[in-house]
mmCIF file of C-alpha atoms in Angstrom:
data_model
loop_
_atom_site.group_PDB
_atom_site.id
_atom_site.type_symbol
_atom_site.label_atom_id
_atom_site.label_comp_id
_atom_site.label_asym_id
_atom_site.label_seq_id
_atom_site.Cartn_x
_atom_site.Cartn_y
_atom_site.Cartn_z
ATOM 1 C CA UNK M 1 -21.361 -1.961 6.252
ATOM 2 C CA UNK M 2 -20.213 -2.078 2.621
ATOM 3 C CA UNK M 3 -16.482 -1.735 2.037
ATOM 4 C CA UNK M 4 -15.133 0.488 -0.709
ATOM 5 C CA UNK M 5 -11.902 0.749 -2.691
ATOM 6 C CA UNK M 6 -9.736 3.851 -2.190
ATOM 7 C CA UNK M 7 -6.797 4.952 -4.314
ATOM 8 C CA UNK M 8 -4.379 7.589 -3.036
ATOM 9 C CA UNK M 9 -2.148 8.465 -5.976
ATOM 10 C CA UNK M 10 -0.120 11.261 -7.522
ATOM 11 C CA UNK M 11 3.349 12.748 -7.264
ATOM 12 C CA UNK M 12 2.723 14.641 -4.021
ATOM 13 C CA UNK M 13 3.757 13.833 -0.465
ATOM 14 C CA UNK M 14 0.982 12.323 1.598
ATOM 15 C CA UNK M 15 -0.353 9.158 -0.039
ATOM 16 C CA UNK M 16 0.850 6.860 2.720
ATOM 17 C CA UNK M 17 0.056 9.530 5.307
ATOM 18 C CA UNK M 18 -3.565 9.631 4.110
ATOM 19 C CA UNK M 19 -3.797 5.839 4.250
ATOM 20 C CA UNK M 20 -2.354 5.772 7.770
ATOM 21 C CA UNK M 21 -4.749 8.500 8.866
ATOM 22 C CA UNK M 22 -7.601 6.269 7.740
ATOM 23 C CA UNK M 23 -5.983 3.345 9.579
ATOM 24 C CA UNK M 24 -5.893 5.345 12.821
ATOM 25 C CA UNK M 25 -9.502 6.454 12.375
ATOM 26 C CA UNK M 26 -10.618 2.869 11.749
ATOM 27 C CA UNK M 27 -8.607 1.599 14.715
ATOM 28 C CA UNK M 28 -10.191 4.264 16.906
ATOM 29 C CA UNK M 29 -13.593 2.920 15.853
ATOM 30 C CA UNK M 30 -12.475 -0.557 16.995
ATOM 31 C CA UNK M 31 -12.024 -1.850 13.446
ATOM 32 C CA UNK M 32 -9.278 -4.311 12.500
ATOM 33 C CA UNK M 33 -6.673 -2.892 10.122
ATOM 34 C CA UNK M 34 -4.067 -4.808 8.111
ATOM 35 C CA UNK M 35 -1.213 -2.999 6.371
ATOM 36 C CA UNK M 36 1.477 -4.259 4.064
ATOM 37 C CA UNK M 37 4.020 -2.198 2.204
ATOM 38 C CA UNK M 38 5.678 -2.754 -1.144
ATOM 39 C CA UNK M 39 8.967 -1.105 -2.159
ATOM 40 C CA UNK M 40 9.622 0.134 1.397
ATOM 41 C CA UNK M 41 11.776 -1.008 4.279
ATOM 42 C CA UNK M 42 10.617 -1.562 7.844
ATOM 43 C CA UNK M 43 12.579 1.464 9.055
ATOM 44 C CA UNK M 44 9.917 4.144 8.529
ATOM 45 C CA UNK M 45 9.072 6.085 11.681
ATOM 46 C CA UNK M 46 5.330 5.501 11.406
ATOM 47 C CA UNK M 47 5.797 1.787 12.080
ATOM 48 C CA UNK M 48 6.816 2.592 15.669
ATOM 49 C CA UNK M 49 3.508 4.371 16.257
ATOM 50 C CA UNK M 50 1.450 1.743 14.474
ATOM 51 C CA UNK M 51 2.911 -0.999 16.660
ATOM 52 C CA UNK M 52 1.241 0.702 19.652
ATOM 53 C CA UNK M 53 -2.212 0.366 18.097
ATOM 54 C CA UNK M 54 -3.815 -2.935 19.134
ATOM 55 C CA UNK M 55 -6.178 -3.058 16.126
ATOM 56 C CA UNK M 56 -3.487 -2.427 13.491
ATOM 57 C CA UNK M 57 -1.364 -5.286 12.164
ATOM 58 C CA UNK M 58 1.607 -4.655 9.881
ATOM 59 C CA UNK M 59 2.956 -7.467 7.728
ATOM 60 C CA UNK M 60 6.691 -6.748 7.719
ATOM 61 C CA UNK M 61 8.665 -6.417 4.512
ATOM 62 C CA UNK M 62 11.830 -8.482 4.664
ATOM 63 C CA UNK M 63 13.163 -7.557 1.212
ATOM 64 C CA UNK M 64 13.273 -4.397 -0.836
ATOM 65 C CA UNK M 65 14.283 -4.400 -4.479
ATOM 66 C CA UNK M 66 15.531 -1.421 -6.460
ATOM 67 C CA UNK M 67 13.624 0.446 -9.105
ATOM 68 C CA UNK M 68 12.447 -1.485 -12.143
ATOM 69 C CA UNK M 69 14.942 -0.034 -14.621
ATOM 70 C CA UNK M 70 17.921 -0.799 -12.382
ATOM 71 C CA UNK M 71 17.113 -4.514 -12.002
ATOM 72 C CA UNK M 72 18.385 -7.447 -14.025
ATOM 73 C CA UNK M 73 15.864 -9.920 -15.435
ATOM 74 C CA UNK M 74 16.724 -12.327 -12.623
ATOM 75 C CA UNK M 75 16.159 -9.632 -9.989
ATOM 76 C CA UNK M 76 12.821 -8.736 -11.603
ATOM 77 C CA UNK M 77 11.793 -12.384 -11.360
ATOM 78 C CA UNK M 78 12.764 -12.484 -7.673
ATOM 79 C CA UNK M 79 10.849 -9.243 -7.054
ATOM 80 C CA UNK M 80 7.776 -10.695 -8.776
ATOM 81 C CA UNK M 81 7.893 -13.865 -6.676
ATOM 82 C CA UNK M 82 8.445 -11.993 -3.417
ATOM 83 C CA UNK M 83 5.850 -9.245 -3.921
ATOM 84 C CA UNK M 84 3.249 -11.665 -5.312
ATOM 85 C CA UNK M 85 3.700 -13.813 -2.221
ATOM 86 C CA UNK M 86 3.397 -10.756 0.038
ATOM 87 C CA UNK M 87 0.210 -9.668 -1.740
ATOM 88 C CA UNK M 88 -1.349 -13.117 -1.458
ATOM 89 C CA UNK M 89 -0.395 -13.354 2.221
ATOM 90 C CA UNK M 90 -2.037 -10.002 2.954
ATOM 91 C CA UNK M 91 -5.220 -10.785 1.032
ATOM 92 C CA UNK M 92 -5.575 -14.229 2.604
ATOM 93 C CA UNK M 93 -4.987 -12.855 6.104
ATOM 94 C CA UNK M 94 -7.500 -10.044 5.534
ATOM 95 C CA UNK M 95 -10.162 -12.600 4.621
ATOM 96 C CA UNK M 96 -9.287 -15.400 7.055
ATOM 97 C CA UNK M 97 -9.015 -13.093 10.073
ATOM 98 C CA UNK M 98 -11.968 -10.827 9.194
ATOM 99 C CA UNK M 99 -10.148 -7.522 8.845
ATOM 100 C CA UNK M 100 -12.218 -4.413 8.194
ATOM 101 C CA UNK M 101 -9.541 -2.419 6.350
ATOM 102 C CA UNK M 102 -6.662 -3.611 4.160
ATOM 103 C CA UNK M 103 -3.987 -1.114 3.115
ATOM 104 C CA UNK M 104 -1.654 -2.083 0.257
ATOM 105 C CA UNK M 105 0.935 0.697 0.356
ATOM 106 C CA UNK M 106 2.762 1.344 -2.952
ATOM 107 C CA UNK M 107 0.896 -1.500 -4.633
ATOM 108 C CA UNK M 108 0.190 0.592 -7.732
ATOM 109 C CA UNK M 109 3.941 0.749 -8.409
ATOM 110 C CA UNK M 110 4.471 -3.005 -8.217
ATOM 111 C CA UNK M 111 1.276 -3.498 -10.244
ATOM 112 C CA UNK M 112 2.389 -1.129 -13.021
ATOM 113 C CA UNK M 113 5.749 -2.878 -13.383
ATOM 114 C CA UNK M 114 4.260 -6.376 -13.087
ATOM 115 C CA UNK M 115 6.156 -7.082 -9.861
ATOM 116 C CA UNK M 116 2.993 -8.810 -8.615
ATOM 117 C CA UNK M 117 0.427 -11.190 -10.009
ATOM 118 C CA UNK M 118 -1.798 -8.455 -11.445
ATOM 119 C CA UNK M 119 -4.642 -10.844 -12.254
ATOM 120 C CA UNK M 120 -4.663 -11.969 -8.623
ATOM 121 C CA UNK M 121 -5.073 -8.393 -7.354
ATOM 122 C CA UNK M 122 -7.909 -7.657 -9.789
ATOM 123 C CA UNK M 123 -9.650 -10.912 -8.878
ATOM 124 C CA UNK M 124 -9.235 -10.221 -5.159
ATOM 125 C CA UNK M 125 -10.723 -6.740 -5.502
ATOM 126 C CA UNK M 126 -13.726 -8.188 -7.344
ATOM 127 C CA UNK M 127 -14.302 -11.093 -4.940
ATOM 128 C CA UNK M 128 -13.226 -9.680 -1.552
ATOM 129 C CA UNK M 129 -15.704 -9.855 1.320
ATOM 130 C CA UNK M 130 -18.343 -7.160 0.876
ATOM 131 C CA UNK M 131 -17.468 -5.380 4.122
ATOM 132 C CA UNK M 132 -13.695 -5.200 3.450
ATOM 133 C CA UNK M 133 -12.455 -1.667 2.754
ATOM 134 C CA UNK M 134 -9.267 -1.627 0.638
ATOM 135 C CA UNK M 135 -6.754 1.193 0.173
ATOM 136 C CA UNK M 136 -4.235 1.167 -2.684
ATOM 137 C CA UNK M 137 -1.459 3.765 -2.753
ATOM 138 C CA UNK M 138 1.184 4.731 -5.284
ATOM 139 C CA UNK M 139 2.069 7.253 -7.960
ATOM 140 C CA UNK M 140 0.586 5.991 -11.223
ATOM 141 C CA UNK M 141 -2.320 3.560 -10.838
ATOM 142 C CA UNK M 142 -3.269 1.551 -13.901
ATOM 143 C CA UNK M 143 -6.556 2.475 -15.615
ATOM 144 C CA UNK M 144 -8.189 -0.816 -14.604
ATOM 145 C CA UNK M 145 -7.472 -0.069 -10.930
ATOM 146 C CA UNK M 146 -8.856 3.450 -11.284
ATOM 147 C CA UNK M 147 -12.005 2.025 -12.882
ATOM 148 C CA UNK M 148 -12.594 -0.171 -9.821
ATOM 149 C CA UNK M 149 -12.051 2.568 -7.229
ATOM 150 C CA UNK M 150 -14.860 4.227 -5.318
ATOM 151 C CA UNK M 151 -12.570 6.961 -3.931
ATOM 152 C CA UNK M 152 -9.670 8.453 -5.874
ATOM 153 C CA UNK M 153 -7.475 11.124 -4.301
ATOM 154 C CA UNK M 154 -4.812 12.520 -6.625
ATOM 155 C CA UNK M 155 -2.209 14.174 -4.416
ATOM 156 C CA UNK M 156 -0.318 16.761 -6.424
ATOM 157 C CA UNK M 157 3.141 18.082 -5.631
ATOM 158 C CA UNK M 158 3.265 21.846 -5.948
ATOM 159 C CA UNK M 159 6.542 22.356 -4.086
ATOM 160 C CA UNK M 160 8.814 20.033 -2.131
ATOM 161 C CA UNK M 161 12.236 20.590 -0.483
ATOM 162 C CA UNK M 162 13.468 17.472 -2.325
ATOM 163 C CA UNK M 163 13.498 19.606 -5.484
ATOM 164 C CA UNK M 164 16.218 21.712 -3.820
ATOM 165 C CA UNK M 165 18.326 18.717 -2.806
ATOM 166 C CA UNK M 166 16.931 18.248 0.717
ATOM 167 C CA UNK M 167 17.015 14.563 1.643
ATOM 168 C CA UNK M 168 14.050 12.860 3.361
ATOM 169 C CA UNK M 169 13.948 13.694 7.087
ATOM 170 C CA UNK M 170 13.154 11.185 9.803
ATOM 171 C CA UNK M 171 9.717 11.738 11.288
ATOM 172 C CA UNK M 172 8.610 13.926 8.363
ATOM 173 C CA UNK M 173 9.151 12.040 5.096
ATOM 174 C CA UNK M 174 10.263 8.753 6.652
#
């Protein structure tokens, strides 16, 4: 079966949720799923549920850096090294261990701010095994990523409690 590239983007809630829904569906069909997350800690509630799924592997994130504009040049360099290494680890593992689905959560953010080796990601997407399905999530994907995608879902925020000062709630937003 041919694998396609999905992008779940936009300013609305649900990009990661959509990717994880696909992960659960694939796992239920006895497919191997690999997930890695950029710009997120390991404390999200969904990781507890995913750990119960035998066909889903999560590469843990040991470091989280702040937002691009708040980082010094040295911190940006460290973020680039760390996230590039994480990306390469995930891509290599997906190929070497014959995964069916690779989810790169929030990769469009680290791509847009050059926190990863962008050429490596583009090359990987072009040369990945034919059957490997890949999901990229994040707010503002670069045009070259959009051009490569077979599925693009733009999730739009119409209303969100965050706009009224409500903080993210465990089990709902995190």
